Amino acid sequence: MTLITSLTIEAGLQAEQDLLASVCAGDSDFALLFWQPSDRALVMPRRLSRLPLFESACEVSAAAGWPVLLRETGGEPVPQSAATVNIALVYAAPRSEGDQNRIETAYRRLCDPICQLLDELGGVASLGEIEGAFCDGRFNVNLDRRKMVGTAQRWRQSKGGTRPVGLVHGALLLDNERDSMVAAVNRFNQACGLEQRVRAESHIALHEKFAAPDALERLDALYRQLLAQMFSA
């Protein structure tokens, strides 16, 4: 059975950075972590902290029960709560791979097992942007043309600079908290002077479509199969 670690969002973000540092140090070739928030927050890239209205927007968001935390990966504001399961895939790029297409390859390694899971459950899986989705991107994982998983990544060099090491992250909406999540993003964006507005109907939670009690165990097995194939040579 997959052990889903329950962590505060701050601790979960730190756990991901610790795994990245460990693989960079050569302690292992890869790491995989599933973690579920024990609190809730609006998590956003550090670059947004430079905006003139950022501090006042943080106060507005916190007063509404959504404190703001900063992350090292890019993108836009993302709501995190117990309705979310985070997947952190960390690996040192195999020596046989060059830098060409490294970013896209990493996203595929994160997304393909999720798409396979959705296909097995009988859903229609796809990758791509969804109008009205928060932190929209080309490598959203979508279920029935609605966003279910947001993705991001960050790369560093291993100790000695011999291999690039990637942290590829997915935030999977497991349970339906779409309305309050969308309200949190729109509230912050308005207070911060950002134009983007998002819509609840652009998203879907896995458990809205499928009960899927063993979905995360299956997903864990698919990632471990992928990692075994990558590093068996």
PDB file of C-alpha atoms in Angstrom, residues 99-229:
ATOM      1  CA  ASP A  99      19.937  17.992 -22.530  1.00  0.00           C
ATOM      2  CA  GLN A 100      17.749  18.100 -25.620  1.00  0.00           C
ATOM      3  CA  ASN A 101      14.057  17.791 -24.675  1.00  0.00           C
ATOM      4  CA  ARG A 102      14.975  17.286 -21.004  1.00  0.00           C
ATOM      5  CA  ILE A 103      12.093  19.465 -19.774  1.00  0.00           C
ATOM      6  CA  GLU A 104       9.451  17.804 -21.928  1.00  0.00           C
ATOM      7  CA  THR A 105      10.792  14.338 -21.128  1.00  0.00           C
ATOM      8  CA  ALA A 106      10.489  15.056 -17.414  1.00  0.00           C
ATOM      9  CA  TYR A 107       6.904  16.213 -17.767  1.00  0.00           C
ATOM     10  CA  ARG A 108       6.095  13.082 -19.755  1.00  0.00           C
ATOM     11  CA  ARG A 109       7.572  10.910 -17.017  1.00  0.00           C
ATOM     12  CA  LEU A 110       5.357  12.607 -14.468  1.00  0.00           C
ATOM     13  CA  CYS A 111       2.206  12.725 -16.577  1.00  0.00           C
ATOM     14  CA  ASP A 112       2.207   9.418 -18.459  1.00  0.00           C
ATOM     15  CA  PRO A 113       1.550   7.212 -15.390  1.00  0.00           C
ATOM     16  CA  ILE A 114      -1.363   9.454 -14.378  1.00  0.00           C
ATOM     17  CA  CYS A 115      -2.803   9.260 -17.880  1.00  0.00           C
ATOM     18  CA  GLN A 116      -2.394   5.476 -17.849  1.00  0.00           C
ATOM     19  CA  LEU A 117      -4.248   5.300 -14.536  1.00  0.00           C
ATOM     20  CA  LEU A 118      -7.132   7.400 -15.888  1.00  0.00           C
ATOM     21  CA  ASP A 119      -7.312   5.262 -19.012  1.00  0.00           C
ATOM     22  CA  GLU A 120      -7.465   2.119 -16.866  1.00  0.00           C
ATOM     23  CA  LEU A 121     -10.310   3.627 -14.842  1.00  0.00           C
ATOM     24  CA  GLY A 122     -12.246   4.377 -18.025  1.00  0.00           C
ATOM     25  CA  GLY A 123     -11.749   8.130 -18.178  1.00  0.00           C
ATOM     26  CA  VAL A 124     -10.589  10.265 -21.079  1.00  0.00           C
ATOM     27  CA  ALA A 125      -7.076  11.487 -20.212  1.00  0.00           C
ATOM     28  CA  SER A 126      -5.309  14.296 -22.030  1.00  0.00           C
ATOM     29  CA  LEU A 127      -2.539  16.846 -21.638  1.00  0.00           C
ATOM     30  CA  GLY A 128      -2.920  20.535 -22.371  1.00  0.00           C
ATOM     31  CA  GLU A 129      -4.201  23.919 -21.366  1.00  0.00           C
ATOM     32  CA  ILE A 130      -7.744  24.351 -20.051  1.00  0.00           C
ATOM     33  CA  GLU A 131      -9.378  27.765 -20.249  1.00  0.00           C
ATOM     34  CA  GLY A 132     -10.279  29.034 -16.795  1.00  0.00           C
ATOM     35  CA  ALA A 133      -7.922  26.709 -14.898  1.00  0.00           C
ATOM     36  CA  PHE A 134      -5.623  28.015 -12.187  1.00  0.00           C
ATOM     37  CA  CYS A 135      -1.891  27.680 -12.898  1.00  0.00           C
ATOM     38  CA  ASP A 136      -2.771  26.593 -16.411  1.00  0.00           C
ATOM     39  CA  GLY A 137      -0.104  24.907 -18.503  1.00  0.00           C
ATOM     40  CA  ARG A 138       0.720  22.757 -21.492  1.00  0.00           C
ATOM     41  CA  PHE A 139       1.286  19.767 -19.224  1.00  0.00           C
ATOM     42  CA  ASN A 140      -1.894  19.848 -17.185  1.00  0.00           C
ATOM     43  CA  VAL A 141      -3.252  16.324 -16.823  1.00  0.00           C
ATOM     44  CA  ASN A 142      -6.924  16.547 -17.718  1.00  0.00           C
ATOM     45  CA  LEU A 143      -9.811  14.183 -17.092  1.00  0.00           C
ATOM     46  CA  ASP A 144     -12.710  14.492 -19.536  1.00  0.00           C
ATOM     47  CA  ARG A 145     -11.328  17.854 -20.730  1.00  0.00           C
ATOM     48  CA  ARG A 146     -11.170  19.365 -17.224  1.00  0.00           C
ATOM     49  CA  LYS A 147      -7.956  19.964 -15.286  1.00  0.00           C
ATOM     50  CA  MET A 148      -7.180  17.390 -12.593  1.00  0.00           C
ATOM     51  CA  VAL A 149      -3.393  17.743 -12.106  1.00  0.00           C
ATOM     52  CA  GLY A 150      -1.130  20.772 -12.283  1.00  0.00           C
ATOM     53  CA  THR A 151       2.575  20.271 -12.944  1.00  0.00           C
ATOM     54  CA  ALA A 152       5.863  22.115 -12.473  1.00  0.00           C
ATOM     55  CA  GLN A 153       9.567  21.301 -12.326  1.00  0.00           C
ATOM     56  CA  ARG A 154      12.923  22.584 -11.131  1.00  0.00           C
ATOM     57  CA  TRP A 155      16.445  21.454 -12.100  1.00  0.00           C
ATOM     58  CA  ARG A 156      19.789  21.585 -10.348  1.00  0.00           C
ATOM     59  CA  GLN A 157      23.237  20.152 -10.978  1.00  0.00           C
ATOM     60  CA  SER A 158      24.441  17.177  -8.984  1.00  0.00           C
ATOM     61  CA  LYS A 159      27.441  17.455  -6.702  1.00  0.00           C
ATOM     62  CA  GLY A 160      30.429  18.068  -8.945  1.00  0.00           C
ATOM     63  CA  GLY A 161      28.138  19.239 -11.745  1.00  0.00           C
ATOM     64  CA  THR A 162      28.195  15.890 -13.529  1.00  0.00           C
ATOM     65  CA  ARG A 163      24.436  15.278 -13.947  1.00  0.00           C
ATOM     66  CA  PRO A 164      21.286  17.422 -13.982  1.00  0.00           C
ATOM     67  CA  VAL A 165      18.782  16.514 -11.262  1.00  0.00           C
ATOM     68  CA  GLY A 166      15.103  17.316 -11.627  1.00  0.00           C
ATOM     69  CA  LEU A 167      12.238  17.758  -9.191  1.00  0.00           C
ATOM     70  CA  VAL A 168       9.040  17.209 -11.163  1.00  0.00           C
ATOM     71  CA  HIS A 169       5.912  17.994  -9.183  1.00  0.00           C
ATOM     72  CA  GLY A 170       2.241  17.223  -9.673  1.00  0.00           C
ATOM     73  CA  ALA A 171      -0.659  18.536  -7.581  1.00  0.00           C
ATOM     74  CA  LEU A 172      -3.557  16.116  -8.043  1.00  0.00           C
ATOM     75  CA  LEU A 173      -7.065  17.176  -7.044  1.00  0.00           C
ATOM     76  CA  LEU A 174      -8.371  14.097  -5.254  1.00  0.00           C
ATOM     77  CA  ASP A 175     -11.578  15.433  -3.672  1.00  0.00           C
ATOM     78  CA  ASN A 176     -13.930  18.210  -4.673  1.00  0.00           C
ATOM     79  CA  GLU A 177     -13.009  21.507  -3.076  1.00  0.00           C
ATOM     80  CA  ARG A 178     -13.138  23.366  -6.368  1.00  0.00           C
ATOM     81  CA  ASP A 179     -15.413  26.226  -5.355  1.00  0.00           C
ATOM     82  CA  SER A 180     -13.404  27.377  -2.338  1.00  0.00           C
ATOM     83  CA  MET A 181     -10.101  26.836  -4.156  1.00  0.00           C
ATOM     84  CA  VAL A 182     -11.154  28.954  -7.113  1.00  0.00           C
ATOM     85  CA  ALA A 183     -12.491  31.639  -4.777  1.00  0.00           C
ATOM     86  CA  ALA A 184      -9.110  31.716  -3.001  1.00  0.00           C
ATOM     87  CA  VAL A 185      -7.183  32.194  -6.253  1.00  0.00           C
ATOM     88  CA  ASN A 186      -9.539  34.874  -7.566  1.00  0.00           C
ATOM     89  CA  ARG A 187      -9.513  36.703  -4.225  1.00  0.00           C
ATOM     90  CA  PHE A 188      -5.715  36.859  -4.197  1.00  0.00           C
ATOM     91  CA  ASN A 189      -5.437  37.824  -7.853  1.00  0.00           C
ATOM     92  CA  GLN A 190      -7.919  40.654  -7.447  1.00  0.00           C
ATOM     93  CA  ALA A 191      -6.193  41.970  -4.314  1.00  0.00           C
ATOM     94  CA  CYS A 192      -2.794  41.727  -6.015  1.00  0.00           C
ATOM     95  CA  GLY A 193      -3.924  43.535  -9.167  1.00  0.00           C
ATOM     96  CA  LEU A 194      -3.582  40.455 -11.386  1.00  0.00           C
ATOM     97  CA  GLU A 195      -5.994  40.115 -14.295  1.00  0.00           C
ATOM     98  CA  GLN A 196      -6.423  36.328 -14.305  1.00  0.00           C
ATOM     99  CA  ARG A 197      -9.712  34.864 -13.042  1.00  0.00           C
ATOM    100  CA  VAL A 198     -10.372  31.132 -12.838  1.00  0.00           C
ATOM    101  CA  ARG A 199     -13.503  28.973 -12.857  1.00  0.00           C
ATOM    102  CA  ALA A 200     -14.552  25.978 -10.774  1.00  0.00           C
ATOM    103  CA  GLU A 201     -16.038  24.160 -13.780  1.00  0.00           C
ATOM    104  CA  SER A 202     -12.619  24.093 -15.486  1.00  0.00           C
ATOM    105  CA  HIS A 203     -11.410  21.594 -12.852  1.00  0.00           C
ATOM    106  CA  ILE A 204     -12.376  18.121 -11.713  1.00  0.00           C
ATOM    107  CA  ALA A 205     -11.386  15.937  -8.772  1.00  0.00           C
ATOM    108  CA  LEU A 206     -10.577  12.265  -9.288  1.00  0.00           C
ATOM    109  CA  HIS A 207     -13.186  11.174  -6.740  1.00  0.00           C
ATOM    110  CA  GLU A 208     -15.892  13.174  -8.490  1.00  0.00           C
ATOM    111  CA  LYS A 209     -15.591  10.762 -11.412  1.00  0.00           C
ATOM    112  CA  PHE A 210     -14.270   7.553  -9.854  1.00  0.00           C
ATOM    113  CA  ALA A 211     -14.326   6.091  -6.333  1.00  0.00           C
ATOM    114  CA  ALA A 212     -10.978   4.464  -7.218  1.00  0.00           C
ATOM    115  CA  PRO A 213      -9.932   3.394  -3.688  1.00  0.00           C
ATOM    116  CA  ASP A 214      -6.699   1.856  -5.001  1.00  0.00           C
ATOM    117  CA  ALA A 215      -5.805   4.653  -7.437  1.00  0.00           C
ATOM    118  CA  LEU A 216      -2.802   5.992  -5.532  1.00  0.00           C
ATOM    119  CA  GLU A 217      -1.404   2.508  -4.922  1.00  0.00           C
ATOM    120  CA  ARG A 218      -1.647   1.848  -8.648  1.00  0.00           C
ATOM    121  CA  LEU A 219      -0.020   5.183  -9.419  1.00  0.00           C
ATOM    122  CA  ASP A 220       2.836   4.414  -7.037  1.00  0.00           C
ATOM    123  CA  ALA A 221       3.402   1.080  -8.816  1.00  0.00           C
ATOM    124  CA  LEU A 222       3.440   2.759 -12.233  1.00  0.00           C
ATOM    125  CA  TYR A 223       6.055   5.311 -11.120  1.00  0.00           C
ATOM    126  CA  ARG A 224       8.239   2.642  -9.561  1.00  0.00           C
ATOM    127  CA  GLN A 225       8.029   0.592 -12.747  1.00  0.00           C
ATOM    128  CA  LEU A 226       9.096   3.652 -14.744  1.00  0.00           C
ATOM    129  CA  LEU A 227      12.015   4.386 -12.411  1.00  0.00           C
ATOM    130  CA  ALA A 228      13.147   0.746 -12.461  1.00  0.00           C
ATOM    131  CA  GLN A 229      13.239   0.815 -16.258  1.00  0.00           C
TER     132      GLN A 229
END
